[in-house]
Amino acid sequence: MQIFKGKLNNLSENFKRGLSSIFSRRNIEEILEELEEFLVLSDVSIDIVEDFIKKIRKRVKKGEEAINVLREEIVETLSIDSKNWFDKDEKFIALIVGVNGGGKTTSIAKLGALLKDRGKNVIFAAADTFRAAGGIQLEQWGSKLNIPVVSGEKGADPSSVVYNALNSYRTNNYDVLLIDTAGRVHTKENLMNELKKITKVIKREFPDEPKEVLLVLDATIGQNAIVQAREFRKFSDLTGIVLTKMDGTAKGGTIISIAKEFSLPVKFICTGESVEDIQLFSPQDYAKLLFE
Ligand code: GDP
């Protein structure tokens, strides 16, 4: 198990321990009852849990092993067909959205470092002009990673920052533009309008962009992550999730709930505060981590 080695030990050990005590029971009804409770406590949404239990019961009757059915169902739920532009060679623009504190700016730094490692010329746009600290933080990452940052004064129109960044992206022939956005303005509606306006500015200059609109979600907030995903989806077609803080108290089920409810792929998971703490997400590897 290479990919998720190390930082996810907490999550995987707890999950495995829970499953092994449940599946050591003999009576299938007892197993299902305990499994139901365990999955709900692991942050899997109740309707998904019920669906899993129903399927397990049915397939066990046909002679299959309950634990194998569960594993298959989890992998199937997480396997959402999608293109990941971060893994391709073409140029693209990505908009990164999410509420403050979720790990948005850190994730952009991580994505930038990942792309640089692959030989890409990256540029950042600090379009969170609502918080002065937002721009400063990204600029610090930029100078550490040697990635240029286009920013504006505190209170400047975020769309004008994006417009300047688009110009630089085009003129200087960068491969990837990553745009940091505000996570909170006076009202939710203002925030969503701002994101819409930014998208419009991008589309006017580059009609096929942004190729990626990633929502950054803190995995330790459980079902609240689902509420946030619902809100952000109203404003735009998200293309994927970056799930952060998987090294913390995350319980493992949040990913499953998001994938199922929104048919939205988790593209990256983050497991710490340094730029190395990001990994491409793979359903098979995740299942291995939870079951082996
Ligand atoms: P933003 O407000 O959404 O831009 O969030 P930040 O990028 O500023 O991150 C908020 C806090 O979470 C900072 O202290 C980060 O160092 C921390 N953080 C971000 N991602 C992770 C992660 O994957 N694991 C851990 N443990 N901390 C993280």
mmCIF file of C-alpha atoms and ligand atoms in Angstrom:
data_model
loop_
_atom_site.group_PDB
_atom_site.id
_atom_site.type_symbol
_atom_site.label_atom_id
_atom_site.label_comp_id
_atom_site.label_asym_id
_atom_site.label_seq_id
_atom_site.Cartn_x
_atom_site.Cartn_y
_atom_site.Cartn_z
ATOM 1 C CA MET A 1 0.000 0.000 0.000
ATOM 2 C CA GLN A 2 2.176 2.824 -1.251
ATOM 3 C CA ILE A 3 -0.072 5.699 -2.052
ATOM 4 C CA PHE A 4 -1.786 6.410 1.261
ATOM 5 C CA LYS A 5 1.053 5.246 3.461
ATOM 6 C CA GLY A 6 1.616 6.867 6.807
ATOM 7 C CA LYS A 7 -0.651 9.800 7.476
ATOM 8 C CA LEU A 8 -3.922 7.925 7.144
ATOM 9 C CA ASN A 9 -3.098 5.331 9.784
ATOM 10 C CA ASN A 10 -5.581 6.707 12.268
ATOM 11 C CA LEU A 11 -8.483 6.550 9.912
ATOM 12 C CA SER A 12 -7.642 3.163 8.469
ATOM 13 C CA GLU A 13 -6.819 1.494 11.788
ATOM 14 C CA ASN A 14 -10.102 2.658 13.325
ATOM 15 C CA PHE A 15 -12.068 1.530 10.318
ATOM 16 C CA LYS A 16 -10.392 -1.867 10.129
ATOM 17 C CA ARG A 17 -10.749 -2.441 13.854
ATOM 18 C CA GLY A 18 -14.461 -1.601 13.654
ATOM 19 C CA LEU A 19 -15.057 -3.893 10.709
ATOM 20 C CA SER A 20 -13.121 -6.803 12.154
ATOM 21 C CA SER A 21 -15.128 -6.788 15.369
ATOM 22 C CA ILE A 22 -18.385 -6.616 13.396
ATOM 23 C CA PHE A 23 -17.546 -9.333 10.893
ATOM 24 C CA SER A 24 -16.264 -11.686 13.586
ATOM 25 C CA ARG A 25 -19.909 -12.270 14.521
ATOM 26 C CA ARG A 26 -21.711 -15.293 13.157
ATOM 27 C CA ASN A 27 -25.262 -14.112 12.824
ATOM 28 C CA ILE A 28 -25.814 -12.106 9.645
ATOM 29 C CA GLU A 29 -28.632 -10.006 11.140
ATOM 30 C CA GLU A 30 -26.367 -9.040 14.019
ATOM 31 C CA ILE A 31 -23.604 -8.172 11.574
ATOM 32 C CA LEU A 32 -25.904 -5.994 9.504
ATOM 33 C CA GLU A 33 -27.303 -4.220 12.519
ATOM 34 C CA GLU A 34 -23.862 -3.373 13.874
ATOM 35 C CA LEU A 35 -22.539 -2.505 10.448
ATOM 36 C CA GLU A 36 -25.364 -0.045 9.924
ATOM 37 C CA GLU A 37 -24.529 1.770 13.127
ATOM 38 C CA PHE A 38 -20.789 1.684 12.441
ATOM 39 C CA LEU A 39 -21.140 3.165 8.941
ATOM 40 C CA VAL A 40 -23.403 5.961 10.140
ATOM 41 C CA LEU A 41 -20.878 6.797 12.857
ATOM 42 C CA SER A 42 -18.193 6.781 10.160
ATOM 43 C CA ASP A 43 -19.996 9.685 8.420
ATOM 44 C CA VAL A 44 -21.639 7.705 5.644
ATOM 45 C CA SER A 45 -25.083 9.238 4.937
ATOM 46 C CA ILE A 46 -27.985 7.221 6.268
ATOM 47 C CA ASP A 47 -29.644 6.537 2.899
ATOM 48 C CA ILE A 48 -26.381 5.191 1.486
ATOM 49 C CA VAL A 49 -25.928 2.984 4.533
ATOM 50 C CA GLU A 50 -29.428 1.597 4.094
ATOM 51 C CA ASP A 51 -28.737 0.932 0.450
ATOM 52 C CA PHE A 52 -25.488 -0.899 1.297
ATOM 53 C CA ILE A 53 -27.242 -3.017 3.943
ATOM 54 C CA LYS A 54 -30.017 -3.951 1.537
ATOM 55 C CA LYS A 55 -27.528 -5.006 -1.118
ATOM 56 C CA ILE A 56 -25.404 -6.968 1.325
ATOM 57 C CA ARG A 57 -28.448 -8.841 2.651
ATOM 58 C CA LYS A 58 -29.515 -9.743 -0.867
ATOM 59 C CA ARG A 59 -26.110 -10.902 -2.059
ATOM 60 C CA VAL A 60 -25.316 -12.815 1.132
ATOM 61 C CA LYS A 61 -28.446 -14.873 0.455
ATOM 62 C CA LYS A 62 -26.879 -15.814 -2.863
ATOM 63 C CA GLY A 63 -23.800 -17.048 -1.040
ATOM 64 C CA GLU A 64 -21.463 -14.060 -1.184
ATOM 65 C CA GLU A 65 -19.344 -12.859 1.745
ATOM 66 C CA ALA A 66 -20.819 -9.781 3.439
ATOM 67 C CA ILE A 67 -17.477 -7.994 3.802
ATOM 68 C CA ASN A 68 -16.612 -8.481 0.131
ATOM 69 C CA VAL A 69 -19.956 -7.073 -0.914
ATOM 70 C CA LEU A 70 -19.414 -4.024 1.274
ATOM 71 C CA ARG A 71 -15.988 -3.460 -0.206
ATOM 72 C CA GLU A 72 -17.291 -3.775 -3.752
ATOM 73 C CA GLU A 73 -20.148 -1.397 -3.066
ATOM 74 C CA ILE A 74 -17.779 1.195 -1.623
ATOM 75 C CA VAL A 75 -15.416 0.975 -4.599
ATOM 76 C CA GLU A 76 -18.330 1.209 -7.012
ATOM 77 C CA THR A 77 -19.737 4.254 -5.247
ATOM 78 C CA LEU A 78 -16.363 5.994 -5.338
ATOM 79 C CA SER A 79 -15.610 5.156 -8.966
ATOM 80 C CA ILE A 80 -16.908 8.185 -10.795
ATOM 81 C CA ASP A 81 -15.808 8.504 -14.361
ATOM 82 C CA SER A 82 -14.144 11.850 -14.880
ATOM 83 C CA LYS A 83 -11.200 13.566 -16.460
ATOM 84 C CA ASN A 84 -8.528 14.925 -14.168
ATOM 85 C CA TRP A 85 -6.784 17.831 -15.885
ATOM 86 C CA PHE A 86 -4.058 17.854 -13.271
ATOM 87 C CA ASP A 87 -2.992 14.506 -14.638
ATOM 88 C CA LYS A 88 -2.929 15.578 -18.302
ATOM 89 C CA ASP A 89 -0.497 17.438 -20.474
ATOM 90 C CA GLU A 90 -2.793 20.141 -21.810
ATOM 91 C CA LYS A 91 -2.946 23.691 -20.530
ATOM 92 C CA PHE A 92 -5.825 24.605 -18.269
ATOM 93 C CA ILE A 93 -7.302 27.053 -15.804
ATOM 94 C CA ALA A 94 -8.641 25.883 -12.446
ATOM 95 C CA LEU A 95 -10.880 27.717 -10.026
ATOM 96 C CA ILE A 96 -10.537 26.618 -6.420
ATOM 97 C CA VAL A 97 -13.529 27.273 -4.167
ATOM 98 C CA GLY A 98 -14.541 26.482 -0.605
ATOM 99 C CA VAL A 99 -15.234 28.073 2.761
ATOM 100 C CA ASN A 100 -12.478 29.714 4.803
ATOM 101 C CA GLY A 101 -10.450 27.436 6.987
ATOM 102 C CA GLY A 102 -11.065 24.363 4.869
ATOM 103 C CA GLY A 103 -7.546 24.402 3.491
ATOM 104 C CA LYS A 104 -8.126 26.149 0.170
ATOM 105 C CA THR A 105 -4.941 28.215 -0.003
ATOM 106 C CA THR A 106 -2.776 25.375 1.270
ATOM 107 C CA SER A 107 -4.338 23.057 -1.306
ATOM 108 C CA ILE A 108 -3.552 25.505 -4.116
ATOM 109 C CA ALA A 109 0.069 25.569 -2.970
ATOM 110 C CA LYS A 110 0.101 21.763 -2.957
ATOM 111 C CA LEU A 111 -1.444 21.558 -6.427
ATOM 112 C CA GLY A 112 1.026 24.142 -7.697
ATOM 113 C CA ALA A 113 3.955 22.157 -6.293
ATOM 114 C CA LEU A 114 2.595 18.955 -7.802
ATOM 115 C CA LEU A 115 2.311 20.562 -11.243
ATOM 116 C CA LYS A 116 5.766 22.127 -10.994
ATOM 117 C CA ASP A 117 7.197 18.719 -10.180
ATOM 118 C CA ARG A 118 5.731 17.548 -13.450
ATOM 119 C CA GLY A 119 7.511 20.338 -15.295
ATOM 120 C CA LYS A 120 4.569 22.705 -15.675
ATOM 121 C CA ASN A 121 4.791 26.488 -15.638
ATOM 122 C CA VAL A 122 2.252 27.535 -13.057
ATOM 123 C CA ILE A 123 0.802 30.904 -12.087
ATOM 124 C CA PHE A 124 -1.467 31.673 -9.105
ATOM 125 C CA ALA A 125 -4.200 34.308 -8.843
ATOM 126 C CA ALA A 126 -5.095 35.545 -5.360
ATOM 127 C CA ALA A 127 -8.720 36.499 -5.954
ATOM 128 C CA ASP A 128 -9.584 36.420 -2.265
ATOM 129 C CA THR A 129 -9.341 40.171 -1.863
ATOM 130 C CA PHE A 130 -11.880 40.146 0.945
ATOM 131 C CA ARG A 131 -9.278 39.001 3.457
ATOM 132 C CA ALA A 132 -5.902 40.731 3.294
ATOM 133 C CA ALA A 133 -4.397 37.601 4.815
ATOM 134 C CA GLY A 134 -5.682 35.499 1.918
ATOM 135 C CA GLY A 135 -3.468 37.219 -0.624
ATOM 136 C CA ILE A 136 -0.473 37.389 1.692
ATOM 137 C CA GLN A 137 -0.633 33.679 2.452
ATOM 138 C CA LEU A 138 -0.693 32.762 -1.225
ATOM 139 C CA GLU A 139 2.154 35.166 -1.963
ATOM 140 C CA GLN A 140 4.235 33.479 0.725
ATOM 141 C CA TRP A 141 3.578 30.089 -0.831
ATOM 142 C CA GLY A 142 4.361 31.542 -4.243
ATOM 143 C CA SER A 143 7.769 32.809 -3.195
ATOM 144 C CA LYS A 144 8.548 29.513 -1.447
ATOM 145 C CA LEU A 145 7.579 27.501 -4.518
ATOM 146 C CA ASN A 146 8.851 29.988 -7.060
ATOM 147 C CA ILE A 147 5.392 30.388 -8.558
ATOM 148 C CA PRO A 148 4.328 33.938 -9.549
ATOM 149 C CA VAL A 149 1.205 35.307 -7.886
ATOM 150 C CA VAL A 150 -1.146 37.909 -9.352
ATOM 151 C CA SER A 151 -2.908 39.714 -6.535
ATOM 152 C CA GLY A 152 -4.745 42.928 -5.767
ATOM 153 C CA GLU A 153 -5.254 45.363 -2.921
ATOM 154 C CA LYS A 154 -7.533 44.329 -0.075
ATOM 155 C CA GLY A 155 -11.068 45.121 -1.162
ATOM 156 C CA ALA A 156 -10.196 45.225 -4.887
ATOM 157 C CA ASP A 157 -12.647 43.627 -7.283
ATOM 158 C CA PRO A 158 -11.711 39.921 -7.408
ATOM 159 C CA SER A 159 -12.723 39.784 -11.075
ATOM 160 C CA SER A 160 -10.139 42.444 -11.915
ATOM 161 C CA VAL A 161 -7.446 40.345 -10.235
ATOM 162 C CA VAL A 162 -8.601 37.376 -12.291
ATOM 163 C CA TYR A 163 -8.603 39.495 -15.442
ATOM 164 C CA ASN A 164 -4.987 40.531 -14.810
ATOM 165 C CA ALA A 165 -4.037 36.937 -14.102
ATOM 166 C CA LEU A 166 -5.679 35.783 -17.349
ATOM 167 C CA ASN A 167 -3.637 38.365 -19.261
ATOM 168 C CA SER A 168 -0.426 37.189 -17.688
ATOM 169 C CA TYR A 169 -1.355 33.543 -18.284
ATOM 170 C CA ARG A 170 -1.846 34.278 -21.972
ATOM 171 C CA THR A 171 1.007 36.725 -22.528
ATOM 172 C CA ASN A 172 3.622 34.719 -20.663
ATOM 173 C CA ASN A 173 2.389 31.400 -21.979
ATOM 174 C CA TYR A 174 1.914 29.622 -18.669
ATOM 175 C CA ASP A 175 0.639 26.038 -18.640
ATOM 176 C CA VAL A 176 -1.697 26.259 -15.671
ATOM 177 C CA LEU A 177 -3.482 29.083 -13.864
ATOM 178 C CA LEU A 178 -4.793 28.278 -10.384
ATOM 179 C CA ILE A 179 -7.247 30.805 -8.955
ATOM 180 C CA ASP A 180 -7.809 31.159 -5.213
ATOM 181 C CA THR A 181 -11.226 32.608 -4.342
ATOM 182 C CA ALA A 182 -12.890 34.087 -1.279
ATOM 183 C CA GLY A 183 -14.477 31.702 1.188
ATOM 184 C CA ARG A 184 -16.696 34.243 2.876
ATOM 185 C CA VAL A 185 -18.142 37.618 2.016
ATOM 186 C CA HIS A 186 -20.964 39.427 3.824
ATOM 187 C CA THR A 187 -23.548 36.943 2.669
ATOM 188 C CA LYS A 188 -23.628 33.592 0.970
ATOM 189 C CA GLU A 189 -25.387 35.209 -1.935
ATOM 190 C CA ASN A 190 -22.573 37.736 -2.378
ATOM 191 C CA LEU A 191 -20.051 34.959 -2.364
ATOM 192 C CA MET A 192 -21.909 32.991 -5.004
ATOM 193 C CA ASN A 193 -22.395 36.113 -7.162
ATOM 194 C CA GLU A 194 -18.712 36.835 -6.921
ATOM 195 C CA LEU A 195 -17.837 33.316 -8.061
ATOM 196 C CA LYS A 196 -20.284 33.627 -10.951
ATOM 197 C CA LYS A 197 -18.723 36.915 -11.995
ATOM 198 C CA ILE A 198 -15.225 35.414 -11.910
ATOM 199 C CA THR A 199 -16.403 32.507 -14.058
ATOM 200 C CA LYS A 200 -17.921 34.945 -16.534
ATOM 201 C CA VAL A 201 -14.677 36.893 -16.827
ATOM 202 C CA ILE A 202 -12.773 33.669 -17.472
ATOM 203 C CA LYS A 203 -15.277 32.521 -20.099
ATOM 204 C CA ARG A 204 -15.123 35.823 -21.914
ATOM 205 C CA GLU A 205 -11.353 35.443 -22.367
ATOM 206 C CA PHE A 206 -11.180 31.653 -22.603
ATOM 207 C CA PRO A 207 -14.571 30.165 -23.577
ATOM 208 C CA ASP A 208 -13.515 26.573 -22.746
ATOM 209 C CA GLU A 209 -12.241 27.413 -19.279
ATOM 210 C CA PRO A 210 -12.179 26.850 -16.367
ATOM 211 C CA LYS A 211 -11.547 23.167 -17.042
ATOM 212 C CA GLU A 212 -11.506 22.449 -13.345
ATOM 213 C CA VAL A 213 -13.635 23.902 -10.557
ATOM 214 C CA LEU A 214 -12.466 22.156 -7.432
ATOM 215 C CA LEU A 215 -14.291 22.374 -4.132
ATOM 216 C CA VAL A 216 -12.018 22.129 -1.105
ATOM 217 C CA LEU A 217 -13.689 20.391 1.819
ATOM 218 C CA ASP A 218 -12.445 19.680 5.311
ATOM 219 C CA ALA A 219 -12.983 15.960 5.887
ATOM 220 C CA THR A 220 -13.155 16.348 9.657
ATOM 221 C CA ILE A 221 -16.482 18.210 9.556
ATOM 222 C CA GLY A 222 -18.461 15.119 8.563
ATOM 223 C CA GLN A 223 -21.952 15.743 7.240
ATOM 224 C CA ASN A 224 -21.350 19.505 7.180
ATOM 225 C CA ALA A 225 -19.140 18.901 4.165
ATOM 226 C CA ILE A 226 -22.220 17.657 2.332
ATOM 227 C CA VAL A 227 -24.109 20.835 3.209
ATOM 228 C CA GLN A 228 -21.237 22.934 1.853
ATOM 229 C CA ALA A 229 -21.026 20.899 -1.338
ATOM 230 C CA ARG A 230 -24.748 21.467 -1.904
ATOM 231 C CA GLU A 231 -24.332 25.240 -1.589
ATOM 232 C CA PHE A 232 -21.355 25.512 -3.903
ATOM 233 C CA ARG A 233 -22.933 23.307 -6.513
ATOM 234 C CA LYS A 234 -25.702 25.828 -6.921
ATOM 235 C CA PHE A 235 -23.313 28.368 -8.347
ATOM 236 C CA SER A 236 -21.402 26.244 -10.788
ATOM 237 C CA ASP A 237 -20.621 22.877 -12.244
ATOM 238 C CA LEU A 238 -17.986 21.599 -9.886
ATOM 239 C CA THR A 239 -15.578 19.139 -11.462
ATOM 240 C CA GLY A 240 -14.253 17.555 -8.297
ATOM 241 C CA ILE A 241 -13.381 17.659 -4.642
ATOM 242 C CA VAL A 242 -10.142 18.163 -2.770
ATOM 243 C CA LEU A 243 -10.678 16.549 0.600
ATOM 244 C CA THR A 244 -8.351 18.000 3.245
ATOM 245 C CA LYS A 245 -7.299 17.077 6.763
ATOM 246 C CA MET A 246 -7.609 13.372 6.189
ATOM 247 C CA ASP A 247 -4.710 13.053 8.639
ATOM 248 C CA GLY A 248 -6.946 14.387 11.422
ATOM 249 C CA THR A 249 -10.121 13.023 12.951
ATOM 250 C CA ALA A 250 -11.841 12.274 9.616
ATOM 251 C CA LYS A 251 -13.756 9.023 9.796
ATOM 252 C CA GLY A 252 -13.617 7.893 6.235
ATOM 253 C CA GLY A 253 -17.267 7.977 5.225
ATOM 254 C CA THR A 254 -17.435 11.585 4.055
ATOM 255 C CA ILE A 255 -15.880 10.646 0.716
ATOM 256 C CA ILE A 256 -18.494 7.974 0.142
ATOM 257 C CA SER A 257 -21.383 10.312 0.942
ATOM 258 C CA ILE A 258 -20.131 13.049 -1.377
ATOM 259 C CA ALA A 259 -19.428 10.695 -4.251
ATOM 260 C CA LYS A 260 -22.882 9.169 -4.039
ATOM 261 C CA GLU A 261 -24.976 12.261 -3.470
ATOM 262 C CA PHE A 262 -23.302 14.457 -6.063
ATOM 263 C CA SER A 263 -21.716 11.993 -8.481
ATOM 264 C CA LEU A 264 -18.709 14.152 -7.877
ATOM 265 C CA PRO A 265 -15.250 12.599 -7.888
ATOM 266 C CA VAL A 266 -12.823 13.185 -5.071
ATOM 267 C CA LYS A 267 -9.726 14.039 -7.112
ATOM 268 C CA PHE A 268 -7.212 14.684 -4.356
ATOM 269 C CA ILE A 269 -6.877 14.019 -0.681
ATOM 270 C CA CYS A 270 -4.632 15.989 1.655
ATOM 271 C CA THR A 271 -2.961 14.615 4.716
ATOM 272 C CA GLY A 272 -1.047 17.453 6.328
ATOM 273 C CA GLU A 273 0.158 21.026 6.136
ATOM 274 C CA SER A 274 3.189 20.634 3.888
ATOM 275 C CA VAL A 275 3.190 20.690 0.085
ATOM 276 C CA GLU A 276 4.064 17.006 -0.031
ATOM 277 C CA ASP A 277 0.837 16.108 1.754
ATOM 278 C CA ILE A 278 -1.375 15.688 -1.294
ATOM 279 C CA GLN A 279 -2.246 12.607 -3.307
ATOM 280 C CA LEU A 280 -4.337 11.735 -6.300
ATOM 281 C CA PHE A 281 -7.341 9.824 -5.067
ATOM 282 C CA SER A 282 -7.919 6.264 -6.183
ATOM 283 C CA PRO A 283 -11.039 4.292 -5.097
ATOM 284 C CA GLN A 284 -9.190 0.972 -5.204
ATOM 285 C CA ASP A 285 -6.358 2.233 -3.041
ATOM 286 C CA TYR A 286 -8.828 3.771 -0.633
ATOM 287 C CA ALA A 287 -10.695 0.484 -0.317
ATOM 288 C CA LYS A 288 -7.401 -1.298 0.295
ATOM 289 C CA LEU A 289 -6.645 1.141 3.043
ATOM 290 C CA LEU A 290 -10.006 0.560 4.704
ATOM 291 C CA PHE A 291 -10.091 -3.207 4.349
ATOM 292 C CA GLU A 292 -6.576 -4.668 4.303
HETATM 293 P P1 GDP B 1 -8.381 28.464 3.617
HETATM 294 O O1 GDP B 1 -8.914 29.491 4.565
HETATM 295 O O2 GDP B 1 -9.463 27.576 3.103
HETATM 296 O O3 GDP B 1 -7.544 29.041 2.538
HETATM 297 O O4 GDP B 1 -7.494 27.483 4.504
HETATM 298 P P2 GDP B 1 -5.925 27.419 4.736
HETATM 299 O O5 GDP B 1 -5.252 26.902 3.528
HETATM 300 O O6 GDP B 1 -5.460 28.720 5.269
HETATM 301 O O7 GDP B 1 -5.852 26.286 5.845
HETATM 302 C C1 GDP B 1 -6.441 26.431 7.128
HETATM 303 C C2 GDP B 1 -5.585 25.660 8.153
HETATM 304 O O8 GDP B 1 -5.663 24.252 7.903
HETATM 305 C C3 GDP B 1 -4.109 26.004 8.084
HETATM 306 O O9 GDP B 1 -3.592 26.016 9.381
HETATM 307 C C4 GDP B 1 -3.508 24.838 7.273
HETATM 308 O O10 GDP B 1 -2.157 24.625 7.584
HETATM 309 C C5 GDP B 1 -4.368 23.692 7.733
HETATM 310 N N1 GDP B 1 -4.472 22.606 6.746
HETATM 311 C C6 GDP B 1 -4.771 22.691 5.423
HETATM 312 N N2 GDP B 1 -4.824 21.472 4.858
HETATM 313 C C7 GDP B 1 -4.520 20.571 5.821
HETATM 314 C C8 GDP B 1 -4.425 19.127 5.859
HETATM 315 O O11 GDP B 1 -4.615 18.404 4.886
HETATM 316 N N3 GDP B 1 -4.114 18.589 7.080
HETATM 317 C C9 GDP B 1 -3.896 19.333 8.190
HETATM 318 N N4 GDP B 1 -3.610 18.693 9.316
HETATM 319 N N5 GDP B 1 -4.003 20.676 8.185
HETATM 320 C C10 GDP B 1 -4.301 21.297 7.027
#
